[in-house]
mmCIF file of C-alpha atoms in Angstrom:
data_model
loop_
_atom_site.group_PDB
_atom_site.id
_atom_site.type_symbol
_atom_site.label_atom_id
_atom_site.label_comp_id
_atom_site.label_asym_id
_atom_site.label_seq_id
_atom_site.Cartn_x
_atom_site.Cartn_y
_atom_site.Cartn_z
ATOM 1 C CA UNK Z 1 -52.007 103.800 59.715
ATOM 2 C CA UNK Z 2 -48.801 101.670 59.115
ATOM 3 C CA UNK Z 3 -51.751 99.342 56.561
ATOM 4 C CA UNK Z 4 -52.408 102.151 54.603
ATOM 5 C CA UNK Z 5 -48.848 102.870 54.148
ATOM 6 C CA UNK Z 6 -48.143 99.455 53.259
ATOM 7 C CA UNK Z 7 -50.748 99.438 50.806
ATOM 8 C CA UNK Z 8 -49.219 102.566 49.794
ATOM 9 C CA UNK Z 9 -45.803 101.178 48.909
ATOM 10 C CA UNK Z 10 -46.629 98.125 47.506
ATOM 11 C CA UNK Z 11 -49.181 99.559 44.586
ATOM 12 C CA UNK Z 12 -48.104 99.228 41.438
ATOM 13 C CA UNK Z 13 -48.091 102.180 38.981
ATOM 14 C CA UNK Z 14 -50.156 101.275 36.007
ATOM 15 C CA UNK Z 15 -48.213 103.518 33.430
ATOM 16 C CA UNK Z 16 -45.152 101.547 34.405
ATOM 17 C CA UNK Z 17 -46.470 98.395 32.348
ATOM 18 C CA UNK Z 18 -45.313 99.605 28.935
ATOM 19 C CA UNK Z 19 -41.729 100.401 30.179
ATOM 20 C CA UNK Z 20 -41.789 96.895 31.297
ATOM 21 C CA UNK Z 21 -42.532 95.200 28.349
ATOM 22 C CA UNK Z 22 -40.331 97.461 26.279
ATOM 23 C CA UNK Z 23 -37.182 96.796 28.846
ATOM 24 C CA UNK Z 24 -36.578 93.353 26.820
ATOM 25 C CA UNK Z 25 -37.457 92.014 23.466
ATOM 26 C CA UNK Z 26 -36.983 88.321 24.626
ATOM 27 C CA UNK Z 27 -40.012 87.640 26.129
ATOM 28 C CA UNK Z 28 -40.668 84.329 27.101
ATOM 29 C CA UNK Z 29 -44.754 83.187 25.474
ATOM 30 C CA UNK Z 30 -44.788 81.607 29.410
ATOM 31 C CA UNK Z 31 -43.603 84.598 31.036
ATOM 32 C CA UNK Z 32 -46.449 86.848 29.179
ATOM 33 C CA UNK Z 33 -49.380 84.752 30.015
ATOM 34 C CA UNK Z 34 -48.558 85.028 34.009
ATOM 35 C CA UNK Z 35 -47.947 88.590 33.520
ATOM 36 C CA UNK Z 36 -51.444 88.636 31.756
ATOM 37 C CA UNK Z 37 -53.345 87.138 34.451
ATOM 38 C CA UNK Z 38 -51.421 90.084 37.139
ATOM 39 C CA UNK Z 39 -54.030 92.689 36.543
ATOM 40 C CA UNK Z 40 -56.567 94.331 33.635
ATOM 41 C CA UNK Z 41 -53.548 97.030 33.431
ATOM 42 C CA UNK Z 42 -51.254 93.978 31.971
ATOM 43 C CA UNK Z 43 -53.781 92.021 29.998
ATOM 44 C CA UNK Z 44 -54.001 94.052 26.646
ATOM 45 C CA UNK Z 45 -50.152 94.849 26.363
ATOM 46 C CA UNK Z 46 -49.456 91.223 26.927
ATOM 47 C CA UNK Z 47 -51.977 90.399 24.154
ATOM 48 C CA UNK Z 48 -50.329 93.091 21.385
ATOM 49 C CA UNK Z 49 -47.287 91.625 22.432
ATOM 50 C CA UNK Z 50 -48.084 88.117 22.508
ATOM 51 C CA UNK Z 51 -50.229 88.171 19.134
ATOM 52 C CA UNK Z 52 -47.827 90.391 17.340
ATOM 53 C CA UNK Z 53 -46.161 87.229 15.928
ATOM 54 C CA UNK Z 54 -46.834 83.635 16.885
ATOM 55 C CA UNK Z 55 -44.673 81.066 16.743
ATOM 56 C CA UNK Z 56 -46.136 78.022 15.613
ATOM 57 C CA UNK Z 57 -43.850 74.207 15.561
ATOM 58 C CA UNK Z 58 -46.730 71.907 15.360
ATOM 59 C CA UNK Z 59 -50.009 71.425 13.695
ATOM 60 C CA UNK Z 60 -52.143 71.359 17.524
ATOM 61 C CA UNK Z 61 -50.400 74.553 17.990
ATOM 62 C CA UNK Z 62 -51.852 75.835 15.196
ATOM 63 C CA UNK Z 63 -55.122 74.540 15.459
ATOM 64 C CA UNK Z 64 -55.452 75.980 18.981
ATOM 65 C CA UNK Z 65 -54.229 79.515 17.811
ATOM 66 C CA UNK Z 66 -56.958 79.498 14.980
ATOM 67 C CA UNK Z 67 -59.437 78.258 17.703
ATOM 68 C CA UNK Z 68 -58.327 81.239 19.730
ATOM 69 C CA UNK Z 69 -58.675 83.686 17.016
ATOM 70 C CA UNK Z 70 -62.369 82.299 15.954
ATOM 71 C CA UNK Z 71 -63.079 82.247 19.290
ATOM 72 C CA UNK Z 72 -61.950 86.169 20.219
ATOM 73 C CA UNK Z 73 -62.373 88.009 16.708
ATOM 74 C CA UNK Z 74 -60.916 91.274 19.174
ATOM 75 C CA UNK Z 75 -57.984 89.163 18.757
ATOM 76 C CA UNK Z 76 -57.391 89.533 15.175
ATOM 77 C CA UNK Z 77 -56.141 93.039 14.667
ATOM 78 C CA UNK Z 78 -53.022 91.942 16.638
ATOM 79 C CA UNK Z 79 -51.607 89.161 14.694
ATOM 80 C CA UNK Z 80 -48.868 91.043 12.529
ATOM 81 C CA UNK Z 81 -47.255 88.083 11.217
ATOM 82 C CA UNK Z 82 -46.685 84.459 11.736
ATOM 83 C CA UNK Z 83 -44.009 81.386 11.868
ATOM 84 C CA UNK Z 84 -45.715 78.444 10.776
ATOM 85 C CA UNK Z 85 -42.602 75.598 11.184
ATOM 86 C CA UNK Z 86 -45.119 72.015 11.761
ATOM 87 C CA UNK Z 87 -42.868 68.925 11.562
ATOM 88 C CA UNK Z 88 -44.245 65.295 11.575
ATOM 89 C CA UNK Z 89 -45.175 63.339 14.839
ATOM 90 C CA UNK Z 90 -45.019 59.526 14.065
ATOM 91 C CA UNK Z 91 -44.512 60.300 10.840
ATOM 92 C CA UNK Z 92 -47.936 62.175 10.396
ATOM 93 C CA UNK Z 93 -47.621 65.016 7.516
ATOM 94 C CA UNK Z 94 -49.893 67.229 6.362
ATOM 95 C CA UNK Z 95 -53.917 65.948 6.907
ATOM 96 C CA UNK Z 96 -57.153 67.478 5.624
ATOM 97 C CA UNK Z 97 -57.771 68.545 9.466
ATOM 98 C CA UNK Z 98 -54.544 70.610 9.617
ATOM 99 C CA UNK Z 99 -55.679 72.569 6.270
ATOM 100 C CA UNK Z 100 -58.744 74.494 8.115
ATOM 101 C CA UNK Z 101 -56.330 75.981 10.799
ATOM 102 C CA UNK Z 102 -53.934 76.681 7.953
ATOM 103 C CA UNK Z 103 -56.380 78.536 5.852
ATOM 104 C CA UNK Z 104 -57.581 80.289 8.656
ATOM 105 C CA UNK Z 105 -54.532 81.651 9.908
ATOM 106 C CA UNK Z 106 -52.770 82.786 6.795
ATOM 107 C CA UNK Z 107 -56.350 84.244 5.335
ATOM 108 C CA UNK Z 108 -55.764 86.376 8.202
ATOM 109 C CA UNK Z 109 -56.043 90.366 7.133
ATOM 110 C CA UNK Z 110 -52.897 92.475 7.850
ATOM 111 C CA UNK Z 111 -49.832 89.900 7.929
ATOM 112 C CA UNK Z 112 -47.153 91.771 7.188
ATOM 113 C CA UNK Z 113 -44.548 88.810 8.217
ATOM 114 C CA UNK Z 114 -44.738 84.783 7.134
ATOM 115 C CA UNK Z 115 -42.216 82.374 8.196
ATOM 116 C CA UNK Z 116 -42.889 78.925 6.447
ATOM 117 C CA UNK Z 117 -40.885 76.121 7.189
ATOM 118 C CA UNK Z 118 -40.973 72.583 8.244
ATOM 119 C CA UNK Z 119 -43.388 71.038 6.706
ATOM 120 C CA UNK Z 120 -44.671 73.659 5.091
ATOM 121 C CA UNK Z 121 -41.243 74.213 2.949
ATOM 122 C CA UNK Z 122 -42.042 70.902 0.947
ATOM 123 C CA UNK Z 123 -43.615 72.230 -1.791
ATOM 124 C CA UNK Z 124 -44.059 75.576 -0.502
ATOM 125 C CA UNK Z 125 -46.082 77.523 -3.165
ATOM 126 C CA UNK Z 126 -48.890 75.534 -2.051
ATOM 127 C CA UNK Z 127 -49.376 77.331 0.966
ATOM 128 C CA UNK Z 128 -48.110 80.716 -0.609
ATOM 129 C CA UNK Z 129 -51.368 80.586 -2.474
ATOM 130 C CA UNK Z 130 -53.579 79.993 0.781
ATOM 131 C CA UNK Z 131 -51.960 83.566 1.496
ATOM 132 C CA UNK Z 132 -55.232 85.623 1.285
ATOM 133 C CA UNK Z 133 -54.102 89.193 2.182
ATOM 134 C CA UNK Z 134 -50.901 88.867 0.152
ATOM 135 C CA UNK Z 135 -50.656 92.751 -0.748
ATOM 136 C CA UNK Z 136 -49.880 93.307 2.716
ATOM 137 C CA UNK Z 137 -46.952 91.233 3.100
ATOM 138 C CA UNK Z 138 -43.820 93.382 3.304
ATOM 139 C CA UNK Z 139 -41.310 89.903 4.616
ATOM 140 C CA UNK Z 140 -41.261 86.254 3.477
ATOM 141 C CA UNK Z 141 -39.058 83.507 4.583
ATOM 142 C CA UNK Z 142 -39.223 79.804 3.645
ATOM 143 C CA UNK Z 143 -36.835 78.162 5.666
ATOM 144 C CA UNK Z 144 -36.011 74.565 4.820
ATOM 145 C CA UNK Z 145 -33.344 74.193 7.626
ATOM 146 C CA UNK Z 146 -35.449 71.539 9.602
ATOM 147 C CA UNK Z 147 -36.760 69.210 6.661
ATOM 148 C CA UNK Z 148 -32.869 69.431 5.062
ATOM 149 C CA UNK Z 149 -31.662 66.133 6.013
ATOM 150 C CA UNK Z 150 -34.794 64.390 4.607
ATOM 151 C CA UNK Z 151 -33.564 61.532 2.856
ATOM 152 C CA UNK Z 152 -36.957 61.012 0.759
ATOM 153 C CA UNK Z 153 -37.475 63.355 -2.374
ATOM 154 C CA UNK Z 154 -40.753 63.736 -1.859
ATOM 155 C CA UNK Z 155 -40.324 65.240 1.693
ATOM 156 C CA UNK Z 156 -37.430 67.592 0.115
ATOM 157 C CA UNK Z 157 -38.125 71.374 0.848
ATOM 158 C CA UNK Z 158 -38.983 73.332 -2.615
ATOM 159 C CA UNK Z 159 -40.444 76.049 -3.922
ATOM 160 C CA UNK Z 160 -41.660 76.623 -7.302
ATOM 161 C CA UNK Z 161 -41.968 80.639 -7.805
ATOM 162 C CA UNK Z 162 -43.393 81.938 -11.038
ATOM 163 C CA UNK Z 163 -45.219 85.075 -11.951
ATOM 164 C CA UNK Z 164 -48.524 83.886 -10.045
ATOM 165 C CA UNK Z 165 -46.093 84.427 -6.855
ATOM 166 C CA UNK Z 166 -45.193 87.137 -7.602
ATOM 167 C CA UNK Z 167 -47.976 89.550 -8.646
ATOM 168 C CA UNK Z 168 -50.118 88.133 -5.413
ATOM 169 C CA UNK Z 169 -46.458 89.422 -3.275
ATOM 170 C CA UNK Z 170 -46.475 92.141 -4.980
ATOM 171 C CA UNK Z 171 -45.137 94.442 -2.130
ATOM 172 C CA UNK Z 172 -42.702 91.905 -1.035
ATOM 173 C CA UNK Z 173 -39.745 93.804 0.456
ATOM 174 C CA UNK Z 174 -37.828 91.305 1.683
ATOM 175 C CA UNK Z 175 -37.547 87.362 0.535
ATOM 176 C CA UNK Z 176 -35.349 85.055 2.722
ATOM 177 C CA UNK Z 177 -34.982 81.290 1.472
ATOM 178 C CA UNK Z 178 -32.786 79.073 3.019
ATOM 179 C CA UNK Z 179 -32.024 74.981 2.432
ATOM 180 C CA UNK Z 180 -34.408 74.270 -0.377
ATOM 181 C CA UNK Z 181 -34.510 73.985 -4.449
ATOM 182 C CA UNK Z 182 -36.325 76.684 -6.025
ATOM 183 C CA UNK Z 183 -37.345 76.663 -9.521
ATOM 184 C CA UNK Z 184 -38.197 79.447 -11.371
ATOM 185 C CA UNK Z 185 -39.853 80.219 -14.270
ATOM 186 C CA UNK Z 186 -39.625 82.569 -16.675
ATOM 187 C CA UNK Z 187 -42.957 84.909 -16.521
ATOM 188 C CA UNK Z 188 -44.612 85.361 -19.632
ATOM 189 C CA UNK Z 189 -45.017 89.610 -18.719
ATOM 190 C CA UNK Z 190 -42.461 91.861 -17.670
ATOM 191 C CA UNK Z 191 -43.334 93.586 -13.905
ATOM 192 C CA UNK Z 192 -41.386 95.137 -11.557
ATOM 193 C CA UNK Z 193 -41.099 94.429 -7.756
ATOM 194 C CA UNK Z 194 -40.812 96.309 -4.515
ATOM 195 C CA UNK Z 195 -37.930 94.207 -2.950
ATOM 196 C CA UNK Z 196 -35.063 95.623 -0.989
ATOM 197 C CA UNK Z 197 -33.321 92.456 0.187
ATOM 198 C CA UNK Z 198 -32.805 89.240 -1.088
ATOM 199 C CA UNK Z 199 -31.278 86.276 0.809
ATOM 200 C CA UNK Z 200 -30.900 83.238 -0.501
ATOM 201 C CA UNK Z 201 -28.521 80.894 2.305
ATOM 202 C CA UNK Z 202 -27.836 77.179 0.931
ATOM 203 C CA UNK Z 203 -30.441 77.460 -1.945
ATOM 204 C CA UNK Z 204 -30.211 74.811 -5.257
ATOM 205 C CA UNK Z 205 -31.385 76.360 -8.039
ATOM 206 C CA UNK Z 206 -33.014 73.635 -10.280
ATOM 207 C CA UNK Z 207 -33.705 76.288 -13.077
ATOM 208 C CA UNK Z 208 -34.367 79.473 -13.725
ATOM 209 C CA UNK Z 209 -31.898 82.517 -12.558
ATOM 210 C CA UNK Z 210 -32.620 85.244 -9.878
ATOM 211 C CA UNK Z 211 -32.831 87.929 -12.656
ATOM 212 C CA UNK Z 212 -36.045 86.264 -13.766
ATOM 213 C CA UNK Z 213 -37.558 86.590 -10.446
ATOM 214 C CA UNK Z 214 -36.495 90.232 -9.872
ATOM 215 C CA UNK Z 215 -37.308 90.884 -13.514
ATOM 216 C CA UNK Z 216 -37.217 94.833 -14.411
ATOM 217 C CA UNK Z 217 -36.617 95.684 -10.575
ATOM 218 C CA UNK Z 218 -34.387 98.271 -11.542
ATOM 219 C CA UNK Z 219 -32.638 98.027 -7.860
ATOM 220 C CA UNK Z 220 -32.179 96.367 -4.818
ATOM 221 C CA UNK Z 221 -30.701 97.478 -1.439
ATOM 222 C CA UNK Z 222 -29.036 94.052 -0.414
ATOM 223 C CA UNK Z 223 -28.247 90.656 -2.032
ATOM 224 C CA UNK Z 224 -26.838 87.644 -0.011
ATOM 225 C CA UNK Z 225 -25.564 84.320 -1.258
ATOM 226 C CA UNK Z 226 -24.388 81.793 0.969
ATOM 227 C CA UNK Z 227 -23.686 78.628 -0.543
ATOM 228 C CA UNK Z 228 -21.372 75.354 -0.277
ATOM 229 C CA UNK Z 229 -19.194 76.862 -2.959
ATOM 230 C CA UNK Z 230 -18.318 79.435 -5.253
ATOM 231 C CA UNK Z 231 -19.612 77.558 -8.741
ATOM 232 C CA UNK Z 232 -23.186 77.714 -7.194
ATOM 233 C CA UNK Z 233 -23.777 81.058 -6.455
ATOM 234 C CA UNK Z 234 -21.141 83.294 -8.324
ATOM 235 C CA UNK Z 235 -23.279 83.095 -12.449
ATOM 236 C CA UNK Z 236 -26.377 84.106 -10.739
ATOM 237 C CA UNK Z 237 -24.849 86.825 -8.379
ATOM 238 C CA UNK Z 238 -23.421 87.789 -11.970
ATOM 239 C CA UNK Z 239 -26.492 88.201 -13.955
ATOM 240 C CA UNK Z 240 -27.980 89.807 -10.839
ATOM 241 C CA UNK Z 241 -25.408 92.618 -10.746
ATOM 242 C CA UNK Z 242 -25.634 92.914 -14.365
ATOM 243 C CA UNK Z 243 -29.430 93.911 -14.882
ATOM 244 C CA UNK Z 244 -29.977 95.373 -11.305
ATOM 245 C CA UNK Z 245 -28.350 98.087 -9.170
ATOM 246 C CA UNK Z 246 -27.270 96.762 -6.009
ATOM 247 C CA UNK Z 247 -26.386 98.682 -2.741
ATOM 248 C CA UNK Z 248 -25.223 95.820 -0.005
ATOM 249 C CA UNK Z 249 -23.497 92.338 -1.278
ATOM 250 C CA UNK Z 250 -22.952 90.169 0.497
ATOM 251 C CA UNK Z 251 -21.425 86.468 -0.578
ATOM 252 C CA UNK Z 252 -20.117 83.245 1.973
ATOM 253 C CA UNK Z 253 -19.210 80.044 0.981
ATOM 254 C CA UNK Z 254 -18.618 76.930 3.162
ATOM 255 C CA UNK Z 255 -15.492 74.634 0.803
ATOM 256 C CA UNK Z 256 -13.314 77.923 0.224
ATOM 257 C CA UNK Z 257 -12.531 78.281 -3.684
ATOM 258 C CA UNK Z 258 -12.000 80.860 -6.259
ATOM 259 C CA UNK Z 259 -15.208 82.163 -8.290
ATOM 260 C CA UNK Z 260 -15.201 80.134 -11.552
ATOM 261 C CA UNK Z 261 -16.950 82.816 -13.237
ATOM 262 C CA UNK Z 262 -16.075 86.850 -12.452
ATOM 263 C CA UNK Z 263 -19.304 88.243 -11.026
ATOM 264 C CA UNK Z 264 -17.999 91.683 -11.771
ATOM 265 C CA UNK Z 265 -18.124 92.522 -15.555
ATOM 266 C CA UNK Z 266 -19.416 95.732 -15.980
ATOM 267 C CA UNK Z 267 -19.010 98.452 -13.217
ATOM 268 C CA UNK Z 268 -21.127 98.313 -10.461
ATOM 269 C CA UNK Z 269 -21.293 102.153 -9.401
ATOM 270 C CA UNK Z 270 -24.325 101.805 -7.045
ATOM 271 C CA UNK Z 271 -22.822 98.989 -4.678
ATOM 272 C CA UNK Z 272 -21.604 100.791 -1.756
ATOM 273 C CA UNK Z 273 -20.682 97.856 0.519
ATOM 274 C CA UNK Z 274 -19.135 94.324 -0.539
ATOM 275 C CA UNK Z 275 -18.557 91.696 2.177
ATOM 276 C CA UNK Z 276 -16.647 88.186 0.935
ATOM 277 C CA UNK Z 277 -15.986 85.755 2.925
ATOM 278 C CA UNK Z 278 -14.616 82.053 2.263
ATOM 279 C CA UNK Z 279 -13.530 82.952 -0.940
ATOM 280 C CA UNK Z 280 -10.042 82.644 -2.720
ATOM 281 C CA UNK Z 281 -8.893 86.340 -2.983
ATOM 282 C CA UNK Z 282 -5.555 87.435 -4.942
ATOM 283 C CA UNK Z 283 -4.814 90.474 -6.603
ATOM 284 C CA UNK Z 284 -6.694 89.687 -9.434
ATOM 285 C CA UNK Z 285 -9.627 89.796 -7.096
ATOM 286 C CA UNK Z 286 -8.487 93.162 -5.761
ATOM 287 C CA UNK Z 287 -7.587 94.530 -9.445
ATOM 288 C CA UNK Z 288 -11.212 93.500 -10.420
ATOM 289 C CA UNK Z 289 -13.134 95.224 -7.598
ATOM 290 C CA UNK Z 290 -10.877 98.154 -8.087
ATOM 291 C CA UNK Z 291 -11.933 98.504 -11.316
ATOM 292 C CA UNK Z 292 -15.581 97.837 -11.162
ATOM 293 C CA UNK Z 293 -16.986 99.353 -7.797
ATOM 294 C CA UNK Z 294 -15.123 102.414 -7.384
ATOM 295 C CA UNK Z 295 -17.774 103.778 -4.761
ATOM 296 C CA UNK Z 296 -17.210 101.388 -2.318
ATOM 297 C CA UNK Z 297 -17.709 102.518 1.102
ATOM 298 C CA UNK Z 298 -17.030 99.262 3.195
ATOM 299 C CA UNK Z 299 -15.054 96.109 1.663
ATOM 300 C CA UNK Z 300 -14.531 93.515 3.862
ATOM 301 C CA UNK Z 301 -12.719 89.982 2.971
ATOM 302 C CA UNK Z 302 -12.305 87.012 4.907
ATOM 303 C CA UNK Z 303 -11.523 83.559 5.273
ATOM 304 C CA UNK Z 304 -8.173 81.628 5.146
ATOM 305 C CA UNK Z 305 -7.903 81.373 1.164
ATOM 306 C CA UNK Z 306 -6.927 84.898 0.793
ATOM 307 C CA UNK Z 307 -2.680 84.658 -0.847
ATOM 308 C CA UNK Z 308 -2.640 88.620 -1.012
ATOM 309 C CA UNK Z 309 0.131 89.891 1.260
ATOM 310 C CA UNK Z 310 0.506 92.858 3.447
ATOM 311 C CA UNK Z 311 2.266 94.655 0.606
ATOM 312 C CA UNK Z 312 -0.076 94.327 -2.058
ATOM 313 C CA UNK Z 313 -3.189 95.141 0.099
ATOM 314 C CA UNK Z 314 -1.059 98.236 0.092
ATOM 315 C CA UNK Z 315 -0.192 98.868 -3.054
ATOM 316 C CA UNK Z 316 -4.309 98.261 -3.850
ATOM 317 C CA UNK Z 317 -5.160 100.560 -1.255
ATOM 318 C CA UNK Z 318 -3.161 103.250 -2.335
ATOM 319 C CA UNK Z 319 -3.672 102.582 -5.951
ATOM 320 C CA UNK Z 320 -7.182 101.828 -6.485
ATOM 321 C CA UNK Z 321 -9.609 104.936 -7.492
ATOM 322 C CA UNK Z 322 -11.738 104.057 -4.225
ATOM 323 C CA UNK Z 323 -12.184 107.207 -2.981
ATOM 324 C CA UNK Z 324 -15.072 106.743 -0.977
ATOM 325 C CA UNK Z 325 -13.315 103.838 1.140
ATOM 326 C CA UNK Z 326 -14.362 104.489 4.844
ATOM 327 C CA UNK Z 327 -14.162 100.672 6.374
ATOM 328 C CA UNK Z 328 -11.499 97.600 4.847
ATOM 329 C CA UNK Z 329 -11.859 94.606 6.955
ATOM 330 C CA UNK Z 330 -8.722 91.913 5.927
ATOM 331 C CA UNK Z 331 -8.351 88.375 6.758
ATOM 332 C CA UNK Z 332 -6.530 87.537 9.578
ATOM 333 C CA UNK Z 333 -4.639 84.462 7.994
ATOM 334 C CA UNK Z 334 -3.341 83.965 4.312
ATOM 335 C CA UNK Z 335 -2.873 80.709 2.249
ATOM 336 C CA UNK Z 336 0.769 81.590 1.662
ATOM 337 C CA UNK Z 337 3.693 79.751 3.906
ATOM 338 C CA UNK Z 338 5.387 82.048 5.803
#
């Protein structure tokens, strides 16, 4: 009697697996696989979860997920998107073996998220083209971060986007690039894409301008720039606010400076949220967002550059036609001597 009840107590309910997995989102890949090999009950939550989005840092690691996948086609339906981030071993790059896993795993059906990077970065429309099931791929990120302090040109994270890119992404709703040169070319037809976000942290732009990317995307829910300074970013955030209606914008710089070009000349009557930060702000830089994005809802500025004192953020706040103000986040330090 006192074994059954032990039994009793120490069964575990079944239905209790999903509330389990859904109590954290930082799941250890190690963690999973023990919790796989508990019972059947755990086995094919583990795998949705553990499929939903591999994270790849090496080329073996990605030859042994496309083994896996060949290997257990029931697999498949699970991978939602991927991180592919391979860096060289003994200064190995990129080898005719490490192609077939490569090809494998982004001709995969379904991906709705790509992470490129390492490796992969250099040159990065390369493997944008090995993208098979493009139409379903609502985020892409090329992230240079790890190949930035290559000291070889050839090695130097790039990415040449052109029209090619951007009919096969053509439901592309987010692009993130970060620490790499992009080049873009102007496309010989006009199209229009699906983006909602673009964020573009650290990025060179050899040639080309943002506006010839987005083409006649008539609007855009969030744009952010983060750069080393002002000069590199504040022409193409311009041109961007210009030809496109923009909801969220977002601009940081690292060496805090003035813009040396306004990015607001027209009004921007759509941008309901401006965030600046690193940037020199005075009361012309008040007067001019004032003037030209009079539905603000949220404004926030910050950094030490900032030489507007408590009584003109005042005088701007009771002055300005911002009517729709709900949120002003100031800096907590000013450039002036006190």
């Amino acid at each position: 009697m006192s074994s059954l009840n032990h039994s009793q107590r120490s069964r575990f309910i079944d239905d209790l697996v999903y509330l389990v997995l859904e109590s954290s989102d930082h799941w250890w890949p190690g963690d999973l696989v023990r919790l796989a090999q508990v019972s059947s009950a755990w086995l094919v939550p583990v795998r949705r979860r553990l499929f939903a989005f591999p994270i790849l840092h090496s080329f073996r690691a990605s030859t042994r997920l496309a083994r896996t996948l060949s290997d257990n086609p029931s697999l498949l339906p699970l991978v939602k998107g991927v991180e592919l981030q391979p860096m060289p071993v003994d200064g190995r790059h990129v080898h005719s073996q490490d192609i077939s896993s490569l090809n494998m795993i982004l001709g995969l059906d379904g991906l709705q998220h790509i992470t490129l990077g390492g490796l992969l970065s250099i040159r990065a429309e390369r493997f944008l083209h090995r993208v098979t099931d493009a139409h379903s791929v609502l985020n892409l990120h090329i992230d240079g971060s790890l190949m930035a302090d290559s000291i070889s040109l050839a090695d130097c994270p790039s990415l040449d986007w052109d029209e090619s890119i951007s009919f096969q992404f053509c439901n592309l709703k987010t692009l993130h690039l970060n620490d790499i040169e992009i080049t873009i070319s102007h496309p010989s037809i006009p199209y229009q894409l699906s983006l909602s976000e673009l964020q573009f942290d650290h990025v060179t732009f050899i040639r080309g301008y943002v506006t010839q990317l987005l083409q006649e995307t008539s609007s855009i829910r969030r744009l952010c720039m983060k750069s080393a300074q002002t000069s590199e970013v504040d022409e193409q955030i311009r041109c961007v606010l210009d030809s496109c209606a923009v909801e969220i914008l977002e601009v940081e710089v690292d060496v805090e400076g003035p813009f040396e070009h306004p990015i607001f000349n027209n009004p921007s009557p759509f941008l309901r949220s401006l965030r600046l930060s690193g940037i020199h702000a005075d009361t012309d830089t008040l007067t001019s967002i004032g003037t030209h994005c009079q539905n603000l809802e949220n404004l926030a500025i910050s950094g030490r550059m900032s030489v507007v004192i408590p009584s003109e953020w005042a005088s701007f706040i009771a002055n300005a036609n911002l009517s729709h103000l709900r949120s002003l986040e100031l800096p907590w330090v000013t450039q002036l001597h006190p």
